[in-house]
CSV table of C-alpha atoms in Angstrom, one decimal:
chain,number,residue,atom,x,y,z
W,1,MET,CA,78.7,243.2,84.3
W,2,ILE,CA,77.7,240.0,82.7
W,3,ALA,CA,77.9,236.8,84.7
W,4,ALA,CA,77.7,233.2,83.4
W,5,GLY,CA,76.8,229.8,84.7
W,6,VAL,CA,77.9,226.7,82.8
W,7,ASP,CA,76.4,223.4,83.7
W,8,ILE,CA,78.1,220.4,82.3
W,9,GLY,CA,75.7,217.4,82.7
W,10,SER,CA,76.4,213.8,81.7
W,11,LEU,CA,74.2,214.1,78.7
W,12,SER,CA,73.7,217.8,78.0
W,13,ALA,CA,75.6,221.1,78.5
W,14,LYS,CA,73.9,224.4,79.4
W,15,ALA,CA,74.9,228.0,79.8
W,16,VAL,CA,73.2,231.0,81.0
W,17,LEU,CA,74.3,234.6,80.6
W,18,LEU,CA,73.0,237.0,83.2
W,19,ASN,CA,73.0,240.9,83.3
W,20,VAL,CA,74.1,241.4,86.9
W,21,ASP,CA,72.7,245.0,87.3
W,22,ARG,CA,69.2,244.1,85.8
W,23,GLY,CA,69.1,240.6,87.2
W,24,GLN,CA,68.0,239.7,83.7
W,25,ILE,CA,68.8,236.5,81.6
W,26,LEU,CA,70.4,237.7,78.4
W,27,GLY,CA,70.6,234.3,76.8
W,28,TYR,CA,71.1,230.6,77.2
W,29,SER,CA,72.2,227.6,75.2
W,30,ILE,CA,71.7,223.8,75.5
W,31,MET,CA,73.7,221.2,73.6
W,32,PRO,CA,74.8,217.6,74.0
W,33,THR,CA,77.9,217.1,76.1
W,34,GLY,CA,79.6,214.7,73.8
W,35,ALA,CA,83.0,213.2,74.5
W,36,SER,CA,84.8,216.4,75.8
W,37,SER,CA,83.4,218.4,78.8
W,38,ARG,CA,86.2,220.9,78.2
W,39,ASP,CA,85.3,221.6,74.5
W,40,VAL,CA,81.6,221.7,75.1
W,41,ALA,CA,82.0,224.1,77.9
W,42,GLU,CA,83.6,226.6,75.6
W,43,ARG,CA,81.1,226.0,72.8
W,44,VAL,CA,78.0,226.2,75.0
W,45,LEU,CA,79.1,229.5,76.5
W,46,ALA,CA,80.0,230.9,73.1
W,47,GLU,CA,76.6,230.0,71.8
W,48,ALA,CA,74.8,231.5,74.7
W,49,ALA,CA,76.8,234.7,74.1
W,50,ARG,CA,75.9,234.7,70.5
W,51,ARG,CA,72.2,234.2,71.1
W,52,ALA,CA,72.5,237.0,73.7
W,53,GLY,CA,74.2,239.4,71.2
W,54,VAL,CA,77.2,240.0,73.4
W,55,ASP,CA,80.8,239.4,73.1
W,56,VAL,CA,81.9,236.3,75.1
W,57,GLY,CA,85.0,238.3,76.1
W,58,LYS,CA,82.7,240.7,78.2
W,59,VAL,CA,81.6,237.9,80.5
W,60,GLY,CA,83.1,239.0,83.8
W,61,ARG,CA,82.8,236.0,86.0
W,62,VAL,CA,81.8,232.3,85.4
W,63,VAL,CA,80.7,229.6,87.7
W,64,ALA,CA,80.7,226.0,86.6
W,65,THR,CA,78.6,223.3,87.9
W,66,GLY,CA,77.4,219.7,87.0
W,67,TYR,CA,79.0,216.4,86.5
W,68,GLY,CA,81.8,217.9,84.3
W,69,ARG,CA,82.5,221.1,86.2
W,70,ILE,CA,86.1,220.2,87.1
W,71,ALA,CA,86.9,220.2,83.4
W,72,VAL,CA,85.9,223.9,82.8
W,73,PRO,CA,89.3,225.6,82.9
W,74,PHE,CA,88.0,229.2,82.5
W,75,ALA,CA,85.5,229.0,85.5
W,76,ASP,CA,86.3,231.4,88.4
W,77,ARG,CA,84.6,229.0,90.8
W,78,LYS,CA,83.1,225.5,90.8
W,79,VAL,CA,79.9,224.8,92.8
W,80,THR,CA,77.9,221.6,93.2
W,81,GLU,CA,74.8,221.1,91.2
W,82,ILE,CA,72.8,220.7,94.4
W,83,THR,CA,73.5,224.1,95.5
W,84,CYS,CA,73.0,225.6,91.9
W,85,HIS,CA,69.7,223.8,91.3
W,86,ALA,CA,68.4,225.1,94.6
W,87,ARG,CA,69.5,228.6,94.0
W,88,GLY,CA,68.0,228.7,90.4
W,89,ALA,CA,64.7,227.2,91.5
W,90,TYR,CA,64.4,229.5,94.5
W,91,HIS,CA,65.1,232.5,92.1
W,92,LEU,CA,62.3,231.5,89.8
W,93,PHE,CA,59.8,230.4,92.3
W,94,PRO,CA,60.7,232.0,95.8
W,95,ARG,CA,58.2,229.9,97.7
W,96,THR,CA,60.0,226.8,96.6
W,97,ARG,CA,61.0,224.5,99.6
W,98,THR,CA,61.6,221.2,97.6
W,99,VAL,CA,63.4,220.8,94.3
W,100,ILE,CA,63.0,217.6,92.3
W,101,ASP,CA,65.7,217.4,89.6
W,102,ILE,CA,65.6,214.5,87.1
W,103,GLY,CA,68.4,214.7,84.6
W,104,GLY,CA,70.0,212.5,82.0
W,105,GLN,CA,71.7,210.1,84.4
W,106,ASP,CA,70.8,210.9,88.0
W,107,SER,CA,67.9,212.2,89.9
W,108,LYS,CA,67.8,214.2,93.3
W,109,VAL,CA,65.5,215.7,95.7
W,110,ILE,CA,66.6,218.9,97.4
W,111,ARG,CA,64.9,220.5,100.5
W,112,ILE,CA,65.7,224.2,100.9
W,113,GLY,CA,65.1,226.8,103.6
W,114,LYS,CA,63.2,230.0,103.5
W,115,ASP,CA,66.5,231.8,102.5
W,116,GLY,CA,66.9,229.4,99.5
W,117,ARG,CA,69.9,227.6,101.0
W,118,VAL,CA,70.1,223.8,101.0
W,119,VAL,CA,68.9,222.0,104.1
W,120,ASP,CA,69.1,218.4,103.0
W,121,PHE,CA,69.1,216.4,99.8
W,122,VAL,CA,69.2,212.8,98.5
W,123,MET,CA,70.7,211.8,95.2
W,124,ASN,CA,70.5,208.8,93.0
W,125,ASP,CA,73.7,208.7,90.9
W,126,LYS,CA,74.6,205.1,91.0
W,127,CYS,CA,72.5,204.0,88.0
W,128,ALA,CA,70.2,205.3,85.3
W,129,ALA,CA,67.0,204.1,87.0
W,130,GLY,CA,64.2,206.6,86.7
W,131,THR,CA,66.3,209.2,84.8
W,132,GLY,CA,66.2,210.7,81.3
W,133,ARG,CA,68.4,207.9,80.0
W,134,PHE,CA,65.8,205.2,81.4
W,135,LEU,CA,63.0,206.9,79.5
W,136,GLU,CA,65.1,207.2,76.3
W,137,VAL,CA,65.7,203.5,76.3
W,138,MET,CA,62.1,202.7,77.0
W,139,ALA,CA,61.0,205.1,74.2
W,140,ARG,CA,63.2,203.3,71.7
W,141,ALA,CA,61.8,199.9,72.8
W,142,LEU,CA,58.3,201.2,72.3
W,143,GLU,CA,59.2,202.9,69.0
W,144,VAL,CA,57.9,206.3,70.0
W,145,ASN,CA,59.5,209.8,70.3
W,146,LEU,CA,60.7,210.7,73.7
W,147,GLU,CA,58.7,214.0,73.4
W,148,ASP,CA,55.5,212.1,72.7
W,149,MET,CA,55.5,210.0,75.8
W,150,GLY,CA,53.8,212.6,78.1
W,151,ARG,CA,51.0,212.9,75.6
W,152,LEU,CA,50.6,209.1,75.1
W,153,SER,CA,50.7,208.5,78.8
W,154,GLY,CA,47.6,210.8,79.1
W,155,LEU,CA,45.6,208.4,76.8
W,156,ALA,CA,46.2,205.4,78.9
W,157,ARG,CA,43.1,203.4,80.0
W,158,GLU,CA,44.7,201.0,82.4
W,159,ARG,CA,47.5,201.2,85.0
W,160,LEU,CA,50.1,198.6,84.3
W,161,ALA,CA,52.8,198.0,87.0
W,162,ILE,CA,56.4,198.0,85.9
W,163,SER,CA,58.1,196.1,88.6
W,164,SER,CA,61.8,196.7,87.7
W,165,MET,CA,63.5,200.1,87.7
W,166,CYS,CA,66.8,198.6,86.5
W,167,THR,CA,67.0,199.9,82.8
W,168,VAL,CA,68.0,196.5,81.4
W,169,PHE,CA,65.3,194.5,83.3
W,170,ALA,CA,62.7,197.2,82.7
W,171,GLU,CA,63.3,197.1,79.0
W,172,SER,CA,62.8,193.3,78.9
W,173,GLU,CA,59.6,193.8,80.9
W,174,VAL,CA,58.3,196.4,78.4
W,175,ILE,CA,59.2,194.1,75.5
W,176,SER,CA,57.2,191.3,77.2
W,177,LEU,CA,54.2,193.7,77.6
W,178,ILE,CA,54.4,194.7,73.9
W,179,ALA,CA,54.4,190.9,73.0
W,180,GLU,CA,51.3,190.4,75.1
W,181,GLY,CA,49.6,193.1,73.1
W,182,ARG,CA,49.3,195.7,75.7
W,183,PRO,CA,48.7,199.2,74.4
W,184,LYS,CA,51.7,201.5,74.3
W,185,GLU,CA,49.8,204.3,76.2
W,186,ASP,CA,49.1,201.9,79.1
W,187,ILE,CA,52.9,200.8,79.1
W,188,ILE,CA,54.2,204.4,79.1
W,189,ARG,CA,51.8,205.3,82.0
W,190,GLY,CA,53.2,202.4,83.9
W,191,LEU,CA,56.7,203.6,83.3
W,192,HIS,CA,55.9,207.1,84.4
W,193,ASP,CA,54.2,205.8,87.4
W,194,ALA,CA,57.4,203.7,88.2
W,195,VAL,CA,59.6,206.8,87.9
W,196,SER,CA,57.3,208.9,90.1
W,197,GLU,CA,57.2,206.1,92.8
W,198,ARG,CA,60.9,206.0,92.9
W,199,VAL,CA,61.2,209.8,93.2
W,200,ALA,CA,58.4,209.9,95.8
W,201,GLY,CA,60.4,207.5,97.9
W,202,MET,CA,63.5,209.8,97.8
W,203,ALA,CA,61.2,212.8,98.7
W,204,GLU,CA,60.0,210.9,101.7
W,205,ARG,CA,63.7,210.3,102.8
W,206,VAL,CA,64.6,213.9,102.6
W,207,GLY,CA,61.3,215.2,104.1
W,208,LEU,CA,59.0,216.7,101.5
W,209,GLU,CA,57.9,220.3,102.0
W,210,ASP,CA,55.5,222.3,99.8
W,211,SER,CA,55.9,224.2,97.5
W,212,ILE,CA,57.8,221.9,95.0
W,213,THR,CA,59.7,222.9,91.8
W,214,MET,CA,60.8,220.4,89.3
W,215,THR,CA,63.9,220.9,87.1
W,216,GLY,CA,65.9,218.9,84.5
W,217,GLY,CA,65.0,217.6,81.2
W,218,VAL,CA,62.5,215.1,82.6
W,219,ALA,CA,60.4,218.0,83.9
W,220,LYS,CA,59.3,218.6,80.2
W,221,ASN,CA,57.5,215.1,80.3
W,222,ASP,CA,54.0,215.9,81.2
W,223,GLY,CA,53.3,212.3,82.1
W,224,VAL,CA,55.9,212.0,84.8
W,225,VAL,CA,54.9,215.3,86.2
W,226,ARG,CA,51.2,214.4,86.3
W,227,SER,CA,52.1,211.0,88.0
W,228,LEU,CA,54.3,212.8,90.5
W,229,GLU,CA,51.6,215.3,91.3
W,230,GLU,CA,49.0,212.5,91.9
W,231,ARG,CA,51.3,210.6,94.1
W,232,LEU,CA,52.5,213.5,96.1
W,233,GLY,CA,49.1,215.2,96.2
W,234,VAL,CA,50.6,218.5,95.4
W,235,LYS,CA,50.9,220.9,92.3
W,236,ILE,CA,54.4,221.1,90.9
W,237,SER,CA,55.8,224.3,89.5
W,238,ARG,CA,57.9,223.9,86.3
W,239,PRO,CA,60.1,226.7,84.8
W,240,GLU,CA,59.6,227.6,81.1
W,241,GLU,CA,62.9,225.9,80.4
W,242,PRO,CA,63.7,223.4,83.2
W,243,GLN,CA,67.0,222.3,81.8
W,244,ILE,CA,68.7,225.6,82.5
W,245,VAL,CA,67.9,225.9,86.2
W,246,GLY,CA,71.3,224.7,87.3
W,247,ALA,CA,73.2,227.0,85.0
W,248,LEU,CA,71.0,229.8,86.0
W,249,GLY,CA,71.8,229.1,89.7
W,250,ALA,CA,75.5,229.1,88.8
W,251,ALA,CA,75.1,232.4,87.0
W,252,LEU,CA,73.5,233.8,90.0
W,253,ILE,CA,76.2,232.7,92.3
W,254,ALA,CA,78.7,234.2,89.8
W,255,ALA,CA,76.8,237.5,90.0
W,256,ASP,CA,77.4,237.4,93.7
W,257,GLY,CA,81.1,237.9,93.2
């Protein structure tokens, strides 16, 4: 049987197809969510099936998760992203006890038990502070590609403090630092440190336990991960494709029946 997980996030939609008998990922897809969660759910699943080389009609069971999960009409079950990220991270790294997920519009820290079940979590979903959207806005202000921020952060020579995590105020602060002639590399390092400080505070609230796995699109940013590792004093595991961990967890739950 083929099981599927569909994760409709605020900025991107993800789908994972799983061979239940082999426990093997057959294919996955990631695309912008756009204006219709319902439409993108169908398209992202179809694209994952195309990449896997299977007929989408052969998918036996589907679990939907994420911000737009209620808008996935063909899902057999809808499960919170907290549960799905925990399940996916635990599957990839069985020693995981803490999951840090930073997506497009929210961030969360999840503590999980030895059996992979959620013990506690804390989530920031009230604003875009410290999320992927926050970094996108700052990259635009600095006129750099989002994908280059991690590399540039590694070239910083000075630690600059970014005092505000509000996207609007932080952008103004960044523009002021640019006007002062501060190097972009130092400013980006300051932004990454500000994000890691915020996430570390969330981790303290939920009770940080080693080992840690990071998921979500911001996990691709080496600068944020490096700053988090320095602040928390631990090595952080990252999946090969951190954006699909929630969809993978949903697919695993679908495989449970």
